[in-house]
Amino acid sequence: MSSIQASRGTRDILPDEVGYWQRVEAIARDILTRAAYREIRTPIFEQTTLFERGVGEATDVVSKEMYTFQDRGDRSLTLRPEGTAGVARSYIDHNLSAQGGVQRLWYVGAMFRYERPQAGRQRQFHQLGVEVLGSADFRADAEAIALATEILQTLGLKDLRLDLNSIGDSSDRQKYREALVAYLTPFKEELDADSQDRLTRNPLRILDSKDPRTQTILDQAPGILDYLSPDSQRRFDRVQQLLSDLGIACNVNSRLVRGLDYYTHTVFEIQSDDLGAQATVCAGGRYDGLVAELGGAETPAVGWAMGLERLILLLQQIQPATPSPVDFYIVSRGEKAESQALTLAQSLRRSGFITELDLSGSAFGKQFKRADRSDAVACLILGDTEAETKTVQLKWLRSGEQTAIEQTALLEMVDKLRQQIFRLRDD
Ligand code: ATP
Ligand code: MG
């Protein structure tokens, strides 16, 4: 019988790799917590209409990429393709606005899109994101962007580019859309098929086309920045000024639009040249229209999402995987010794030591070999003699130095052991 493999576009994150993930999550959690952002966890599936309304039916995500299914109660459900719509739904559902002030939220989790799998593009992937709900202040935009760059920098990633644009409010965009359509229509037959289709459905997305011929046509197209109202322009200037005050370099890219319909004003992307075709690590912007679109009160908001697979591809290029350290490896043989070994392991773990108990029951020689391979700092050995006398042999694996010690005495000298282990690990 052939074995079952992981589904196309999904990946296992094996223990050797998981350290990267834990590090990213720990650093992000730390930085976001210090900025008074709080974590939110929303369901993995939602009603399909949430994404149709919240992301927009004309987007690629909704029109081509969603995992939608009928459940046994004949409801149309969709595995979340992104995090913002669910967070906004939850904000409305639980009346979080009633708590007053601004809600600063962050999340991390799996997202699902039916796409052609390739490096940095999967069908199940992970995003870490923030949403700031209830603030129209441009400092919220700058703060959110600053937190994204802070996380990437703390992780040690350099050579990232921040592209910034403003897509104005809906009336600016309406005017621009008309100008863009008027410019592109005479070239309609020369555009790639997707762009022809978008000309009526979602013309701004044509700016995203990777097709070289479409790109050449776009070179002369009007730019959105010429269509901003004075208010929108002022807002954009302020965000740029704040970023510059923070020492964050950015590049104004008037071609930058976002695939999701709910964006307004600020949009941005953080890209890397070390990722090939899938260059965008983090993307986001302001979405003042979303909460009202979903039936809530008018709520200005800003947020971003990072693609963790792409982030980790970058980390793997600059840092080796961190091995999982072990402090004590315990080998034992004989019924009494084996049971004492388990008790001792639990006590050491409670004292904070990473303790691996050999469960093989094999001969001492084989257990010692495994102890050597385990990379533990020290080995604890219990045989019949040790079991009778409630002692244990403590062997420092690097030097081979070995002493017998009472089990209770070992547990009493935890501070000294800890220092010794730290010192040996640093060597
Ligand atoms: P792309 O242009 O690469 O398709 P997108 O505009 O669809 O990206 P967003 O919806 O803005 O992406 O999602 C934010 C981030 O999530 C992306 O910048 C990327 O890092 C990551 N991401 C999006 N789709 C995938 C995917 N299928 N696999 C892995 N990461 C993804
Ligand atoms: Mg996409």
Short mmCIF file of C-alpha atoms and ligand atoms in Angstrom, two decimals:
data_model
loop_
_atom_site.label_atom_id
_atom_site.label_comp_id
_atom_site.label_asym_id
_atom_site.label_seq_id
_atom_site.Cartn_x
_atom_site.Cartn_y
_atom_site.Cartn_z
CA MET A 1 0.00 0.00 0.00
CA SER A 2 1.41 3.41 -0.83
CA SER A 3 1.95 5.76 2.08
CA ILE A 4 -0.06 8.93 2.51
CA GLN A 5 1.69 12.21 1.88
CA ALA A 6 0.99 15.74 3.04
CA SER A 7 -1.47 17.55 0.76
CA ARG A 8 -0.12 19.62 -2.10
CA GLY A 9 0.82 23.09 -0.92
CA THR A 10 1.12 22.10 2.75
CA ARG A 11 4.31 21.46 4.70
CA ASP A 12 5.32 19.88 7.94
CA ILE A 13 7.41 22.07 10.18
CA LEU A 14 9.77 19.52 11.67
CA PRO A 15 11.48 19.86 15.08
CA ASP A 16 14.79 20.86 13.45
CA GLU A 17 13.08 23.87 11.88
CA VAL A 18 10.61 24.78 14.56
CA GLY A 19 13.19 26.84 16.48
CA TYR A 20 12.96 29.52 13.78
CA TRP A 21 9.21 29.68 14.21
CA GLN A 22 9.42 29.88 17.97
CA ARG A 23 12.00 32.63 17.75
CA VAL A 24 9.93 34.71 15.33
CA GLU A 25 6.85 34.32 17.50
CA ALA A 26 8.71 35.11 20.72
CA ILE A 27 10.33 38.26 19.33
CA ALA A 28 7.09 39.47 17.77
CA ARG A 29 5.14 38.78 20.96
CA ASP A 30 7.71 40.66 23.01
CA ILE A 31 7.84 43.70 20.74
CA LEU A 32 4.08 43.88 20.30
CA THR A 33 3.37 43.40 24.00
CA ARG A 34 5.66 46.31 24.82
CA ALA A 35 3.63 48.41 22.38
CA ALA A 36 0.46 47.43 24.30
CA TYR A 37 -0.88 45.25 21.49
CA ARG A 38 -2.89 42.25 22.70
CA GLU A 39 -3.19 38.88 21.04
CA ILE A 40 -6.48 37.74 19.55
CA ARG A 41 -7.34 34.24 18.27
CA THR A 42 -10.20 33.94 15.85
CA PRO A 43 -11.63 30.80 14.18
CA ILE A 44 -9.92 29.16 11.23
CA PHE A 45 -13.16 28.94 9.28
CA GLU A 46 -15.78 31.62 8.92
CA GLN A 47 -18.93 32.14 6.89
CA THR A 48 -18.00 32.56 3.24
CA THR A 49 -19.86 35.88 3.05
CA LEU A 50 -17.43 37.40 5.56
CA PHE A 51 -14.59 37.17 3.04
CA GLU A 52 -16.79 37.99 0.04
CA ARG A 53 -17.78 41.24 1.74
CA GLY A 54 -14.62 41.91 3.72
CA VAL A 55 -11.97 41.05 1.16
CA GLY A 56 -14.06 41.77 -1.93
CA GLU A 57 -15.47 39.56 -4.66
CA ALA A 58 -13.34 41.11 -7.37
CA THR A 59 -10.07 40.17 -5.64
CA ASP A 60 -7.99 37.18 -6.68
CA VAL A 61 -8.22 35.86 -3.14
CA VAL A 62 -12.01 35.64 -3.23
CA SER A 63 -12.55 34.89 -6.90
CA LYS A 64 -9.88 32.21 -7.32
CA GLU A 65 -8.12 31.22 -4.14
CA MET A 66 -10.61 30.38 -1.40
CA TYR A 67 -11.10 27.00 0.20
CA THR A 68 -14.88 27.05 0.37
CA PHE A 69 -17.08 24.10 1.29
CA GLN A 70 -20.57 23.24 2.44
CA ASP A 71 -20.69 21.73 5.91
CA ARG A 72 -23.15 19.00 6.91
CA GLY A 73 -25.68 21.66 7.84
CA ASP A 74 -25.42 23.06 4.32
CA ARG A 75 -23.68 26.27 5.39
CA SER A 76 -21.10 27.77 3.09
CA LEU A 77 -17.88 28.04 5.05
CA THR A 78 -14.39 29.16 4.05
CA LEU A 79 -11.00 28.46 5.54
CA ARG A 80 -9.68 31.94 6.31
CA PRO A 81 -7.46 33.23 3.50
CA GLU A 82 -6.26 36.15 5.66
CA GLY A 83 -6.66 37.43 9.19
CA THR A 84 -8.11 40.93 8.99
CA ALA A 85 -11.71 40.07 8.09
CA GLY A 86 -12.02 37.64 11.02
CA VAL A 87 -10.54 40.14 13.48
CA ALA A 88 -12.92 42.85 12.24
CA ARG A 89 -15.85 40.45 12.51
CA SER A 90 -14.84 39.61 16.06
CA TYR A 91 -14.44 43.31 16.91
CA ILE A 92 -18.03 43.92 15.77
CA ASP A 93 -19.42 40.67 17.30
CA HIS A 94 -18.03 41.42 20.74
CA ASN A 95 -18.58 45.12 20.58
CA LEU A 96 -14.92 45.72 21.36
CA SER A 97 -15.39 49.36 20.45
CA ALA A 98 -17.53 49.68 23.61
CA GLN A 99 -14.35 49.16 25.64
CA GLY A 100 -13.49 52.61 24.39
CA GLY A 101 -10.30 53.88 22.92
CA VAL A 102 -8.20 52.10 20.39
CA GLN A 103 -8.00 48.32 20.09
CA ARG A 104 -4.47 47.21 19.29
CA LEU A 105 -4.58 43.56 18.34
CA TRP A 106 -2.18 40.99 16.92
CA TYR A 107 -2.57 37.41 15.75
CA VAL A 108 -0.57 34.55 14.33
CA GLY A 109 -1.87 31.47 12.57
CA ALA A 110 -2.49 29.42 9.48
CA MET A 111 -4.18 30.87 6.40
CA PHE A 112 -5.40 29.02 3.34
CA ARG A 113 -5.36 29.96 -0.32
CA TYR A 114 -5.67 27.75 -3.35
CA GLU A 115 -2.55 28.86 -5.22
CA ARG A 116 0.15 27.23 -7.30
CA PRO A 117 2.70 26.05 -4.73
CA GLN A 118 6.30 27.29 -5.15
CA ALA A 119 9.06 28.61 -2.92
CA GLY A 120 7.41 31.05 -0.51
CA ARG A 121 3.92 30.24 -1.74
CA GLN A 122 1.83 27.53 -0.18
CA ARG A 123 -1.82 26.58 0.17
CA GLN A 124 -1.59 26.45 3.93
CA PHE A 125 0.74 29.20 5.11
CA HIS A 126 1.15 31.33 8.21
CA GLN A 127 0.75 34.99 8.87
CA LEU A 128 1.54 37.13 11.84
CA GLY A 129 -0.37 40.35 11.78
CA VAL A 130 -1.55 43.41 13.68
CA GLU A 131 -4.78 45.38 13.49
CA VAL A 132 -5.29 48.75 15.13
CA LEU A 133 -8.99 49.52 15.24
CA GLY A 134 -10.52 52.85 16.14
CA SER A 135 -7.76 55.31 15.29
CA ALA A 136 -7.66 57.60 12.28
CA ASP A 137 -4.45 59.20 13.55
CA PHE A 138 -1.61 58.95 11.07
CA ARG A 139 0.65 58.08 13.99
CA ALA A 140 -1.20 54.74 14.09
CA ASP A 141 0.00 54.06 10.52
CA ALA A 142 3.57 55.02 11.36
CA GLU A 143 3.53 53.09 14.63
CA ALA A 144 2.27 49.94 12.92
CA ILE A 145 4.91 50.19 10.20
CA ALA A 146 7.60 50.90 12.80
CA LEU A 147 6.63 47.77 14.73
CA ALA A 148 6.91 45.65 11.59
CA THR A 149 10.38 46.99 10.85
CA GLU A 150 11.37 46.58 14.51
CA ILE A 151 10.42 42.90 14.43
CA LEU A 152 12.32 42.29 11.18
CA GLN A 153 15.36 44.16 12.42
CA THR A 154 15.43 42.40 15.78
CA LEU A 155 15.36 39.10 13.90
CA GLY A 156 18.54 40.24 12.20
CA LEU A 157 17.09 40.80 8.74
CA LYS A 158 18.76 43.53 6.76
CA ASP A 159 18.48 44.69 3.15
CA LEU A 160 14.71 44.97 3.32
CA ARG A 161 12.91 47.67 1.35
CA LEU A 162 9.85 49.51 2.52
CA ASP A 163 7.59 50.68 -0.30
CA LEU A 164 4.91 53.18 0.62
CA ASN A 165 1.97 54.63 -1.24
CA SER A 166 -1.36 56.29 -0.62
CA ILE A 167 -4.44 55.14 -2.47
CA GLY A 168 -6.48 58.01 -1.02
CA ASP A 169 -10.08 57.75 0.05
CA SER A 170 -12.84 56.21 -2.02
CA SER A 171 -13.61 59.40 -3.91
CA ASP A 172 -9.91 59.93 -4.82
CA ARG A 173 -9.81 56.35 -5.96
CA GLN A 174 -12.99 56.69 -7.99
CA LYS A 175 -11.44 59.57 -9.94
CA TYR A 176 -8.20 57.70 -10.40
CA ARG A 177 -9.98 54.53 -11.48
CA GLU A 178 -11.77 56.46 -14.22
CA ALA A 179 -8.51 58.02 -15.40
CA LEU A 180 -6.74 54.66 -15.40
CA VAL A 181 -9.55 52.94 -17.31
CA ALA A 182 -9.66 55.81 -19.82
CA TYR A 183 -5.91 55.47 -20.35
CA LEU A 184 -5.90 51.68 -20.63
CA THR A 185 -9.01 51.10 -22.71
CA PRO A 186 -7.36 51.96 -26.08
CA PHE A 187 -4.68 49.34 -25.22
CA LYS A 188 -7.19 46.73 -24.15
CA GLU A 189 -6.28 44.15 -26.79
CA GLU A 190 -2.58 44.39 -25.87
CA LEU A 191 -3.06 43.73 -22.15
CA ASP A 192 -2.59 40.25 -20.70
CA ALA A 193 -5.79 38.26 -20.28
CA ASP A 194 -6.05 38.82 -16.51
CA SER A 195 -5.64 42.56 -16.92
CA GLN A 196 -8.30 42.68 -19.65
CA ASP A 197 -10.64 41.01 -17.25
CA ARG A 198 -9.68 43.43 -14.46
CA LEU A 199 -10.31 46.46 -16.63
CA THR A 200 -13.97 46.22 -15.79
CA ARG A 201 -13.84 44.28 -12.52
CA ASN A 202 -10.91 45.72 -10.54
CA PRO A 203 -8.81 48.07 -12.68
CA LEU A 204 -6.39 49.14 -9.91
CA ARG A 205 -5.14 45.58 -9.70
CA ILE A 206 -3.79 45.88 -13.24
CA LEU A 207 -0.93 47.87 -11.69
CA ASP A 208 0.13 44.59 -10.07
CA SER A 209 0.45 42.73 -13.36
CA LYS A 210 3.78 40.98 -13.88
CA ASP A 211 3.24 40.77 -17.66
CA PRO A 212 6.08 42.70 -19.42
CA ARG A 213 3.86 44.07 -22.18
CA THR A 214 1.25 45.28 -19.69
CA GLN A 215 4.07 46.78 -17.63
CA THR A 216 5.32 48.77 -20.63
CA ILE A 217 1.84 50.12 -21.24
CA LEU A 218 1.60 51.03 -17.56
CA ASP A 219 4.81 53.09 -17.75
CA GLN A 220 2.88 56.05 -19.15
CA ALA A 221 -0.27 55.49 -17.08
CA PRO A 222 -1.51 58.18 -14.69
CA GLY A 223 -0.35 57.73 -11.09
CA ILE A 224 -2.69 57.69 -8.11
CA LEU A 225 -0.71 60.34 -6.24
CA ASP A 226 -1.89 62.94 -8.76
CA TYR A 227 -5.48 62.21 -7.77
CA LEU A 228 -5.25 62.64 -4.01
CA SER A 229 -7.41 65.32 -2.43
CA PRO A 230 -5.50 67.93 -0.38
CA ASP A 231 -6.60 66.10 2.79
CA SER A 232 -5.37 62.74 1.57
CA GLN A 233 -2.13 64.32 0.40
CA ARG A 234 -1.55 65.91 3.81
CA ARG A 235 -2.13 62.59 5.48
CA PHE A 236 0.37 60.89 3.21
CA ASP A 237 2.95 63.63 3.83
CA ARG A 238 2.51 63.27 7.60
CA VAL A 239 3.02 59.50 7.53
CA GLN A 240 6.21 59.95 5.51
CA GLN A 241 7.44 62.64 7.89
CA LEU A 242 6.80 60.44 10.93
CA LEU A 243 8.66 57.52 9.37
CA SER A 244 11.55 59.76 8.55
CA ASP A 245 11.56 61.07 12.16
CA LEU A 246 11.77 57.44 13.27
CA GLY A 247 14.75 56.88 11.00
CA ILE A 248 12.82 54.44 8.81
CA ALA A 249 13.75 54.78 5.16
CA CYS A 250 10.97 54.30 2.66
CA ASN A 251 10.50 54.49 -1.02
CA VAL A 252 7.34 56.07 -2.46
CA ASN A 253 5.95 53.71 -5.06
CA SER A 254 2.88 55.11 -6.76
CA ARG A 255 2.26 51.74 -8.45
CA LEU A 256 1.73 49.98 -5.15
CA VAL A 257 -1.87 48.89 -4.64
CA ARG A 258 -3.09 46.12 -2.42
CA GLY A 259 -5.07 43.12 -3.58
CA LEU A 260 -7.73 43.50 -0.96
CA ASP A 261 -10.60 45.93 -1.49
CA TYR A 262 -10.85 47.45 1.94
CA TYR A 263 -7.68 49.55 1.90
CA THR A 264 -7.70 53.36 2.04
CA HIS A 265 -4.87 55.92 2.24
CA THR A 266 -1.64 54.30 3.43
CA VAL A 267 -0.54 51.06 1.77
CA PHE A 268 2.89 49.53 2.17
CA GLU A 269 4.97 46.46 1.50
CA ILE A 270 8.28 45.27 2.85
CA GLN A 271 10.30 43.30 0.33
CA SER A 272 13.53 41.39 0.12
CA ASP A 273 15.73 40.69 -2.88
CA ASP A 274 16.70 37.33 -1.43
CA LEU A 275 13.37 35.61 -2.01
CA GLY A 276 13.15 35.36 -5.78
CA ALA A 277 9.71 35.93 -7.23
CA GLN A 278 7.89 35.89 -3.88
CA ALA A 279 9.60 39.01 -2.57
CA THR A 280 7.00 40.49 -0.23
CA VAL A 281 7.50 39.62 3.41
CA CYS A 282 5.04 42.03 4.97
CA ALA A 283 2.14 43.96 3.54
CA GLY A 284 -0.55 46.16 4.94
CA GLY A 285 -2.19 49.51 5.16
CA ARG A 286 -5.15 51.48 6.34
CA TYR A 287 -8.64 50.07 5.89
CA ASP A 288 -11.09 52.67 7.12
CA GLY A 289 -13.97 51.11 5.20
CA LEU A 290 -13.92 47.53 6.39
CA VAL A 291 -15.70 47.54 9.75
CA ALA A 292 -18.64 49.52 8.39
CA GLU A 293 -18.72 47.29 5.31
CA LEU A 294 -19.17 44.33 7.64
CA GLY A 295 -22.05 45.97 9.49
CA GLY A 296 -20.19 47.70 12.33
CA ALA A 297 -19.88 51.39 13.11
CA GLU A 298 -17.56 53.55 11.00
CA THR A 299 -14.16 52.54 12.37
CA PRO A 300 -10.86 53.76 11.01
CA ALA A 301 -8.23 51.03 11.14
CA VAL A 302 -4.74 50.09 10.04
CA GLY A 303 -2.84 46.81 10.01
CA TRP A 304 -0.39 44.50 8.30
CA ALA A 305 0.42 40.82 7.88
CA MET A 306 3.77 39.08 7.55
CA GLY A 307 4.18 35.85 5.65
CA LEU A 308 6.08 33.65 8.07
CA GLU A 309 7.25 31.07 5.52
CA ARG A 310 9.00 33.82 3.56
CA LEU A 311 10.39 35.34 6.73
CA ILE A 312 11.83 32.01 7.79
CA LEU A 313 13.33 31.38 4.34
CA LEU A 314 15.24 34.62 4.92
CA LEU A 315 16.29 33.67 8.45
CA GLN A 316 17.58 30.31 7.22
CA GLN A 317 19.86 32.17 4.83
CA ILE A 318 21.54 34.07 7.65
CA GLN A 319 21.37 31.83 10.73
CA PRO A 320 21.99 28.14 11.31
CA ALA A 321 19.20 26.19 12.96
CA THR A 322 19.53 26.14 16.74
CA PRO A 323 19.95 22.63 18.15
CA SER A 324 17.66 21.66 21.01
CA PRO A 325 19.88 21.63 24.10
CA VAL A 326 19.74 18.93 26.77
CA ASP A 327 21.17 19.39 30.27
CA PHE A 328 20.94 15.88 31.69
CA TYR A 329 20.66 12.57 29.90
CA ILE A 330 19.61 9.83 32.32
CA VAL A 331 20.52 6.21 31.75
CA SER A 332 19.31 3.45 34.03
CA ARG A 333 18.99 -0.28 34.19
CA GLY A 334 17.12 -2.58 36.58
CA GLU A 335 13.56 -2.18 37.77
CA LYS A 336 14.27 -0.12 40.88
CA ALA A 337 16.83 2.09 39.17
CA GLU A 338 14.52 2.73 36.23
CA SER A 339 11.73 3.87 38.50
CA GLN A 340 14.06 6.12 40.53
CA ALA A 341 15.39 7.53 37.25
CA LEU A 342 11.92 8.67 36.26
CA THR A 343 11.35 10.30 39.66
CA LEU A 344 14.73 12.01 39.47
CA ALA A 345 13.98 13.23 35.92
CA GLN A 346 10.74 14.83 37.08
CA SER A 347 12.50 16.56 40.00
CA LEU A 348 15.26 17.93 37.75
CA ARG A 349 12.69 19.17 35.24
CA ARG A 350 10.85 20.97 38.04
CA SER A 351 14.14 22.66 38.91
CA GLY A 352 14.36 23.90 35.34
CA PHE A 353 16.80 21.43 33.77
CA ILE A 354 16.15 19.97 30.34
CA THR A 355 16.25 16.31 31.14
CA GLU A 356 16.04 13.42 28.71
CA LEU A 357 15.30 9.99 30.10
CA ASP A 358 16.54 7.02 28.10
CA LEU A 359 13.50 4.77 27.72
CA SER A 360 15.09 2.00 25.71
CA GLY A 361 15.78 -0.48 28.52
CA SER A 362 18.82 -1.57 26.51
CA ALA A 363 22.29 -2.42 27.86
CA PHE A 364 24.26 0.37 29.54
CA GLY A 365 26.73 0.51 26.64
CA LYS A 366 24.03 1.37 24.14
CA GLN A 367 22.49 3.94 26.45
CA PHE A 368 25.91 5.61 26.94
CA LYS A 369 26.33 5.90 23.18
CA ARG A 370 22.99 7.64 22.94
CA ALA A 371 23.96 9.93 25.82
CA ASP A 372 27.07 10.98 23.87
CA ARG A 373 25.05 11.63 20.74
CA SER A 374 22.39 13.58 22.65
CA ASP A 375 24.69 16.57 23.10
CA ALA A 376 23.71 16.68 26.77
CA VAL A 377 26.05 18.44 29.16
CA ALA A 378 25.96 15.67 31.74
CA CYS A 379 24.83 12.10 32.09
CA LEU A 380 23.22 10.62 35.18
CA ILE A 381 23.66 6.90 35.67
CA LEU A 382 21.54 4.65 37.87
CA GLY A 383 22.17 0.91 38.22
CA ASP A 384 21.30 -1.57 40.97
CA THR A 385 24.02 -0.26 43.33
CA GLU A 386 22.87 3.36 42.94
CA ALA A 387 19.24 2.31 43.42
CA GLU A 388 20.10 0.52 46.69
CA THR A 389 22.07 3.46 48.06
CA LYS A 390 19.82 6.22 46.61
CA THR A 391 22.82 7.65 44.83
CA VAL A 392 23.55 8.48 41.22
CA GLN A 393 26.70 8.69 39.10
CA LEU A 394 27.12 12.18 37.69
CA LYS A 395 29.28 12.17 34.58
CA TRP A 396 30.30 15.39 32.80
CA LEU A 397 30.25 14.31 29.20
CA ARG A 398 32.85 16.71 27.79
CA SER A 399 35.58 15.88 30.33
CA GLY A 400 34.48 12.36 31.22
CA GLU A 401 34.86 13.28 34.89
CA GLN A 402 32.51 11.19 37.04
CA THR A 403 31.44 11.28 40.71
CA ALA A 404 28.91 9.43 42.82
CA ILE A 405 26.46 11.63 44.67
CA GLU A 406 23.33 11.11 46.74
CA GLN A 407 20.16 11.79 44.79
CA THR A 408 18.90 14.22 47.45
CA ALA A 409 22.23 16.04 47.45
CA LEU A 410 22.06 16.40 43.67
CA LEU A 411 18.67 18.04 43.94
CA GLU A 412 19.90 20.37 46.66
CA MET A 413 22.79 21.70 44.61
CA VAL A 414 20.68 22.91 41.67
CA ASP A 415 22.11 26.44 41.68
CA LYS A 416 25.66 25.17 41.48
CA LEU A 417 24.72 22.69 38.75
CA ARG A 418 23.00 25.37 36.77
CA GLN A 419 26.08 27.60 36.84
CA GLN A 420 28.30 24.72 35.83
CA ILE A 421 26.03 23.74 32.95
CA PHE A 422 25.84 27.31 31.67
CA ARG A 423 29.61 27.58 31.79
CA LEU A 424 30.15 24.31 29.93
CA ARG A 425 27.56 25.20 27.30
CA ASP A 426 29.24 28.51 26.58
CA ASP A 427 32.61 26.84 25.87
P1 ATP B 1 1.41 37.83 -3.20
O1 ATP B 1 1.48 39.02 -4.07
O2 ATP B 1 2.75 37.25 -2.88
O3 ATP B 1 0.41 36.83 -3.66
P2 ATP B 1 -0.57 38.91 -1.47
O4 ATP B 1 -0.71 40.31 -1.88
O5 ATP B 1 -1.57 37.93 -1.97
O6 ATP B 1 0.89 38.37 -1.79
P3 ATP B 1 -1.29 39.46 1.27
O7 ATP B 1 -2.69 39.05 1.13
O8 ATP B 1 -0.98 40.88 1.38
O9 ATP B 1 -0.43 38.80 0.10
O10 ATP B 1 -0.62 38.69 2.50
C1 ATP B 1 0.44 39.23 3.28
C2 ATP B 1 1.66 38.36 3.20
O11 ATP B 1 1.34 36.99 3.41
C3 ATP B 1 2.36 38.34 1.85
O12 ATP B 1 3.16 39.45 1.70
C4 ATP B 1 3.16 37.08 1.92
O13 ATP B 1 4.35 37.28 2.68
C5 ATP B 1 2.24 36.17 2.68
N1 ATP B 1 1.50 35.28 1.76
C6 ATP B 1 0.42 35.57 1.01
N2 ATP B 1 0.02 34.50 0.31
C7 ATP B 1 0.88 33.49 0.62
C8 ATP B 1 1.01 32.12 0.24
N3 ATP B 1 0.15 31.54 -0.60
N4 ATP B 1 2.03 31.40 0.75
C9 ATP B 1 2.91 31.95 1.61
N5 ATP B 1 2.84 33.23 2.01
C10 ATP B 1 1.84 34.00 1.53
MG MG B 2 -1.59 36.53 -3.50
#
